[in-house]
Amino acid sequence: MNAQKGFTLIELMIVVAIIGILAAIAIPAYQSYIAKSQVTRAVAELGALKTAYEDCLNNGQTATNTCQIGWTGSNIQKLLIPASVAVKTSAPTNAGTALSTTGAIEGQFDATNGGASSTLNNKKVQWNRTASGTWTCTTDADSKYAPVGCPVGGTVS
């Protein structure tokens, strides 16, 4: 009698089913991880502009044409200038900000033309400056994606 070699069809089907179950669990968890890391990245990218913003204020440069805060663009978000600070724009090449003692630096996720996660499309991250110079971060992304230092905070303009 010949000895059988290899796997039976039922054994192969069980392995495929197990791989399918593991993939069904892992793929959504990975997508959530990517979205959370992109929000954290956006907070850091926009937070880096706070120093230039403060430098412009300290040097008395408060008009759009005299102060560029150094936005170089991002593949997951576009810079937005809130209406309370200057005319809102989404063009990263026109990132000069009319500065005042209060203001904001805001970015919006772009999943259509950028590399942002689709769950973050058109969500925003905003750094707000008070008149005393304190910066606070807020976002309108889902709370499960918001980092500890940038909670979900009502309406982000």
PDB file of C-alpha atoms in Angstrom:
ATOM      1  CA  MET A   1       0.000   0.000   0.000  1.00  0.00           C
ATOM      2  CA  ASN A   2       1.230   3.502  -0.878  1.00  0.00           C
ATOM      3  CA  ALA A   3       1.560   6.138   1.852  1.00  0.00           C
ATOM      4  CA  GLN A   4      -0.380   9.333   1.208  1.00  0.00           C
ATOM      5  CA  LYS A   5       1.573  12.570   0.921  1.00  0.00           C
ATOM      6  CA  GLY A   6       0.318  16.131   1.175  1.00  0.00           C
ATOM      7  CA  PHE A   7      -2.754  17.722   2.707  1.00  0.00           C
ATOM      8  CA  THR A   8      -6.360  16.771   2.272  1.00  0.00           C
ATOM      9  CA  LEU A   9      -8.864  19.218   0.854  1.00  0.00           C
ATOM     10  CA  ILE A  10     -10.552  19.714   4.222  1.00  0.00           C
ATOM     11  CA  GLU A  11      -7.224  20.584   5.870  1.00  0.00           C
ATOM     12  CA  LEU A  12      -6.529  23.208   3.206  1.00  0.00           C
ATOM     13  CA  MET A  13     -10.029  24.646   3.575  1.00  0.00           C
ATOM     14  CA  ILE A  14      -9.558  24.965   7.347  1.00  0.00           C
ATOM     15  CA  VAL A  15      -6.270  26.833   6.858  1.00  0.00           C
ATOM     16  CA  VAL A  16      -7.880  29.220   4.361  1.00  0.00           C
ATOM     17  CA  ALA A  17     -10.778  29.849   6.762  1.00  0.00           C
ATOM     18  CA  ILE A  18      -8.389  30.602   9.636  1.00  0.00           C
ATOM     19  CA  ILE A  19      -6.405  33.033   7.475  1.00  0.00           C
ATOM     20  CA  GLY A  20      -9.653  34.725   6.427  1.00  0.00           C
ATOM     21  CA  ILE A  21     -10.767  35.165  10.041  1.00  0.00           C
ATOM     22  CA  LEU A  22      -7.393  36.602  11.042  1.00  0.00           C
ATOM     23  CA  ALA A  23      -7.457  39.011   8.083  1.00  0.00           C
ATOM     24  CA  ALA A  24     -10.986  40.140   8.964  1.00  0.00           C
ATOM     25  CA  ILE A  25      -9.722  41.127  12.412  1.00  0.00           C
ATOM     26  CA  ALA A  26      -6.329  42.542  11.423  1.00  0.00           C
ATOM     27  CA  ILE A  27      -7.255  44.768   8.455  1.00  0.00           C
ATOM     28  CA  PRO A  28      -9.692  47.094  10.319  1.00  0.00           C
ATOM     29  CA  ALA A  29      -7.283  47.302  13.267  1.00  0.00           C
ATOM     30  CA  TYR A  30      -4.465  48.285  10.907  1.00  0.00           C
ATOM     31  CA  GLN A  31      -6.623  50.921   9.174  1.00  0.00           C
ATOM     32  CA  SER A  32      -7.482  52.408  12.571  1.00  0.00           C
ATOM     33  CA  TYR A  33      -3.787  52.444  13.484  1.00  0.00           C
ATOM     34  CA  ILE A  34      -2.937  54.280  10.240  1.00  0.00           C
ATOM     35  CA  ALA A  35      -5.638  56.917  10.837  1.00  0.00           C
ATOM     36  CA  LYS A  36      -4.457  57.509  14.405  1.00  0.00           C
ATOM     37  CA  SER A  37      -0.839  57.854  13.310  1.00  0.00           C
ATOM     38  CA  GLN A  38      -1.871  60.346  10.596  1.00  0.00           C
ATOM     39  CA  VAL A  39      -3.704  62.534  13.136  1.00  0.00           C
ATOM     40  CA  THR A  40      -0.640  62.438  15.385  1.00  0.00           C
ATOM     41  CA  ARG A  41       1.544  63.355  12.421  1.00  0.00           C
ATOM     42  CA  ALA A  42      -0.719  66.278  11.498  1.00  0.00           C
ATOM     43  CA  VAL A  43      -0.598  67.588  15.077  1.00  0.00           C
ATOM     44  CA  ALA A  44       3.210  67.494  14.954  1.00  0.00           C
ATOM     45  CA  GLU A  45       3.453  69.061  11.471  1.00  0.00           C
ATOM     46  CA  LEU A  46       1.178  71.949  12.385  1.00  0.00           C
ATOM     47  CA  GLY A  47       2.700  72.273  15.852  1.00  0.00           C
ATOM     48  CA  ALA A  48       6.085  72.883  14.268  1.00  0.00           C
ATOM     49  CA  LEU A  49       4.664  76.086  12.741  1.00  0.00           C
ATOM     50  CA  LYS A  50       3.949  77.581  16.184  1.00  0.00           C
ATOM     51  CA  THR A  51       7.572  78.667  16.598  1.00  0.00           C
ATOM     52  CA  ALA A  52       7.559  80.568  13.304  1.00  0.00           C
ATOM     53  CA  TYR A  53       4.204  82.096  14.230  1.00  0.00           C
ATOM     54  CA  GLU A  54       5.604  83.330  17.546  1.00  0.00           C
ATOM     55  CA  ASP A  55       8.768  84.588  15.838  1.00  0.00           C
ATOM     56  CA  CYS A  56       6.670  86.642  13.438  1.00  0.00           C
ATOM     57  CA  LEU A  57       4.736  88.142  16.351  1.00  0.00           C
ATOM     58  CA  ASN A  58       7.923  88.968  18.247  1.00  0.00           C
ATOM     59  CA  ASN A  59       9.372  90.719  15.199  1.00  0.00           C
ATOM     60  CA  GLY A  60       6.230  92.757  14.627  1.00  0.00           C
ATOM     61  CA  GLN A  61       5.416  91.039  11.343  1.00  0.00           C
ATOM     62  CA  THR A  62       1.672  90.689  11.432  1.00  0.00           C
ATOM     63  CA  ALA A  63       0.564  91.018   7.821  1.00  0.00           C
ATOM     64  CA  THR A  64       0.249  88.205   5.314  1.00  0.00           C
ATOM     65  CA  ASN A  65       2.803  89.762   2.976  1.00  0.00           C
ATOM     66  CA  THR A  66       5.485  90.216   5.664  1.00  0.00           C
ATOM     67  CA  CYS A  67       5.394  86.904   7.476  1.00  0.00           C
ATOM     68  CA  GLN A  68       5.645  83.416   6.042  1.00  0.00           C
ATOM     69  CA  ILE A  69       5.349  80.690   8.672  1.00  0.00           C
ATOM     70  CA  GLY A  70       7.168  78.116   6.557  1.00  0.00           C
ATOM     71  CA  TRP A  71       4.510  75.628   5.466  1.00  0.00           C
ATOM     72  CA  THR A  72       6.087  73.310   2.913  1.00  0.00           C
ATOM     73  CA  GLY A  73       3.149  71.039   2.233  1.00  0.00           C
ATOM     74  CA  SER A  74       2.155  67.553   3.262  1.00  0.00           C
ATOM     75  CA  ASN A  75       0.859  64.512   1.454  1.00  0.00           C
ATOM     76  CA  ILE A  76      -1.964  63.945   3.968  1.00  0.00           C
ATOM     77  CA  GLN A  77      -3.240  67.432   4.739  1.00  0.00           C
ATOM     78  CA  LYS A  78      -3.552  70.938   3.421  1.00  0.00           C
ATOM     79  CA  LEU A  79      -3.082  74.119   5.424  1.00  0.00           C
ATOM     80  CA  LEU A  80      -6.168  76.190   6.122  1.00  0.00           C
ATOM     81  CA  ILE A  81      -6.053  79.708   7.497  1.00  0.00           C
ATOM     82  CA  PRO A  82      -9.099  80.311   9.729  1.00  0.00           C
ATOM     83  CA  ALA A  83     -11.304  83.289   8.877  1.00  0.00           C
ATOM     84  CA  SER A  84     -10.613  84.817  12.295  1.00  0.00           C
ATOM     85  CA  VAL A  85      -6.951  85.189  11.380  1.00  0.00           C
ATOM     86  CA  ALA A  86      -6.961  85.772   7.637  1.00  0.00           C
ATOM     87  CA  VAL A  87      -8.823  84.789   4.509  1.00  0.00           C
ATOM     88  CA  LYS A  88      -9.223  81.020   4.540  1.00  0.00           C
ATOM     89  CA  THR A  89      -7.184  79.297   1.850  1.00  0.00           C
ATOM     90  CA  SER A  90      -6.241  75.729   1.097  1.00  0.00           C
ATOM     91  CA  ALA A  91      -3.202  76.476  -1.042  1.00  0.00           C
ATOM     92  CA  PRO A  92      -0.013  75.415   0.767  1.00  0.00           C
ATOM     93  CA  THR A  93       1.986  77.823  -1.412  1.00  0.00           C
ATOM     94  CA  ASN A  94       0.066  80.762   0.083  1.00  0.00           C
ATOM     95  CA  ALA A  95       0.634  79.930   3.718  1.00  0.00           C
ATOM     96  CA  GLY A  96       1.412  83.447   4.938  1.00  0.00           C
ATOM     97  CA  THR A  97      -0.722  84.153   7.961  1.00  0.00           C
ATOM     98  CA  ALA A  98      -2.016  87.473   9.206  1.00  0.00           C
ATOM     99  CA  LEU A  99      -0.882  87.210  12.807  1.00  0.00           C
ATOM    100  CA  SER A 100      -2.427  88.751  15.880  1.00  0.00           C
ATOM    101  CA  THR A 101      -2.187  88.116  19.578  1.00  0.00           C
ATOM    102  CA  THR A 102      -4.828  85.437  19.069  1.00  0.00           C
ATOM    103  CA  GLY A 103      -4.991  83.164  16.088  1.00  0.00           C
ATOM    104  CA  ALA A 104      -4.894  79.622  14.824  1.00  0.00           C
ATOM    105  CA  ILE A 105      -2.990  77.267  12.583  1.00  0.00           C
ATOM    106  CA  GLU A 106      -5.300  74.730  10.964  1.00  0.00           C
ATOM    107  CA  GLY A 107      -4.861  71.757   8.666  1.00  0.00           C
ATOM    108  CA  GLN A 108      -7.468  69.673   6.873  1.00  0.00           C
ATOM    109  CA  PHE A 109      -7.011  66.033   5.896  1.00  0.00           C
ATOM    110  CA  ASP A 110      -7.257  65.280   2.197  1.00  0.00           C
ATOM    111  CA  ALA A 111      -8.023  61.697   1.203  1.00  0.00           C
ATOM    112  CA  THR A 112      -9.133  62.644  -2.306  1.00  0.00           C
ATOM    113  CA  ASN A 113      -5.947  64.278  -3.604  1.00  0.00           C
ATOM    114  CA  GLY A 114      -3.645  63.315  -0.759  1.00  0.00           C
ATOM    115  CA  GLY A 115      -2.642  60.217   1.105  1.00  0.00           C
ATOM    116  CA  ALA A 116      -4.868  60.608   4.153  1.00  0.00           C
ATOM    117  CA  SER A 117      -7.011  57.766   5.407  1.00  0.00           C
ATOM    118  CA  SER A 118     -10.543  57.918   3.979  1.00  0.00           C
ATOM    119  CA  THR A 119     -11.973  57.985   7.518  1.00  0.00           C
ATOM    120  CA  LEU A 120     -10.190  61.325   8.046  1.00  0.00           C
ATOM    121  CA  ASN A 121     -11.238  63.048   4.811  1.00  0.00           C
ATOM    122  CA  ASN A 122     -12.075  66.739   5.452  1.00  0.00           C
ATOM    123  CA  LYS A 123     -11.433  66.371   9.204  1.00  0.00           C
ATOM    124  CA  LYS A 124      -9.342  69.132  10.761  1.00  0.00           C
ATOM    125  CA  VAL A 125      -6.596  69.659  13.308  1.00  0.00           C
ATOM    126  CA  GLN A 126      -6.250  73.134  14.766  1.00  0.00           C
ATOM    127  CA  TRP A 127      -3.738  74.844  17.065  1.00  0.00           C
ATOM    128  CA  ASN A 128      -5.336  77.899  18.731  1.00  0.00           C
ATOM    129  CA  ARG A 129      -3.329  80.704  20.331  1.00  0.00           C
ATOM    130  CA  THR A 130      -4.788  82.747  23.175  1.00  0.00           C
ATOM    131  CA  ALA A 131      -3.894  86.386  23.779  1.00  0.00           C
ATOM    132  CA  SER A 132      -1.569  85.262  26.588  1.00  0.00           C
ATOM    133  CA  GLY A 133       0.418  83.065  24.188  1.00  0.00           C
ATOM    134  CA  THR A 134      -0.928  79.683  25.270  1.00  0.00           C
ATOM    135  CA  TRP A 135      -1.444  77.157  22.484  1.00  0.00           C
ATOM    136  CA  THR A 136      -4.156  74.476  22.598  1.00  0.00           C
ATOM    137  CA  CYS A 137      -4.839  71.768  20.075  1.00  0.00           C
ATOM    138  CA  THR A 138      -8.258  70.491  18.997  1.00  0.00           C
ATOM    139  CA  THR A 139      -9.484  68.186  16.278  1.00  0.00           C
ATOM    140  CA  ASP A 140     -12.828  67.150  14.854  1.00  0.00           C
ATOM    141  CA  ALA A 141     -11.622  63.656  13.946  1.00  0.00           C
ATOM    142  CA  ASP A 142     -13.199  60.732  15.801  1.00  0.00           C
ATOM    143  CA  SER A 143     -12.053  60.484  19.415  1.00  0.00           C
ATOM    144  CA  LYS A 144     -10.485  57.069  18.798  1.00  0.00           C
ATOM    145  CA  TYR A 145      -7.989  58.744  16.431  1.00  0.00           C
ATOM    146  CA  ALA A 146      -7.243  61.842  18.549  1.00  0.00           C
ATOM    147  CA  PRO A 147      -3.925  61.857  20.409  1.00  0.00           C
ATOM    148  CA  VAL A 148      -3.868  62.663  24.123  1.00  0.00           C
ATOM    149  CA  GLY A 149      -2.495  66.179  23.583  1.00  0.00           C
ATOM    150  CA  CYS A 150      -5.109  67.085  20.975  1.00  0.00           C
ATOM    151  CA  PRO A 151      -8.588  66.047  22.096  1.00  0.00           C
ATOM    152  CA  VAL A 152     -11.777  66.248  20.089  1.00  0.00           C
ATOM    153  CA  GLY A 153     -13.021  69.730  20.791  1.00  0.00           C
ATOM    154  CA  GLY A 154     -16.407  70.872  19.602  1.00  0.00           C
ATOM    155  CA  THR A 155     -16.401  72.842  16.386  1.00  0.00           C
ATOM    156  CA  VAL A 156     -13.093  73.329  14.623  1.00  0.00           C
ATOM    157  CA  SER A 157     -13.613  76.391  12.427  1.00  0.00           C
TER     158      SER A 157
END
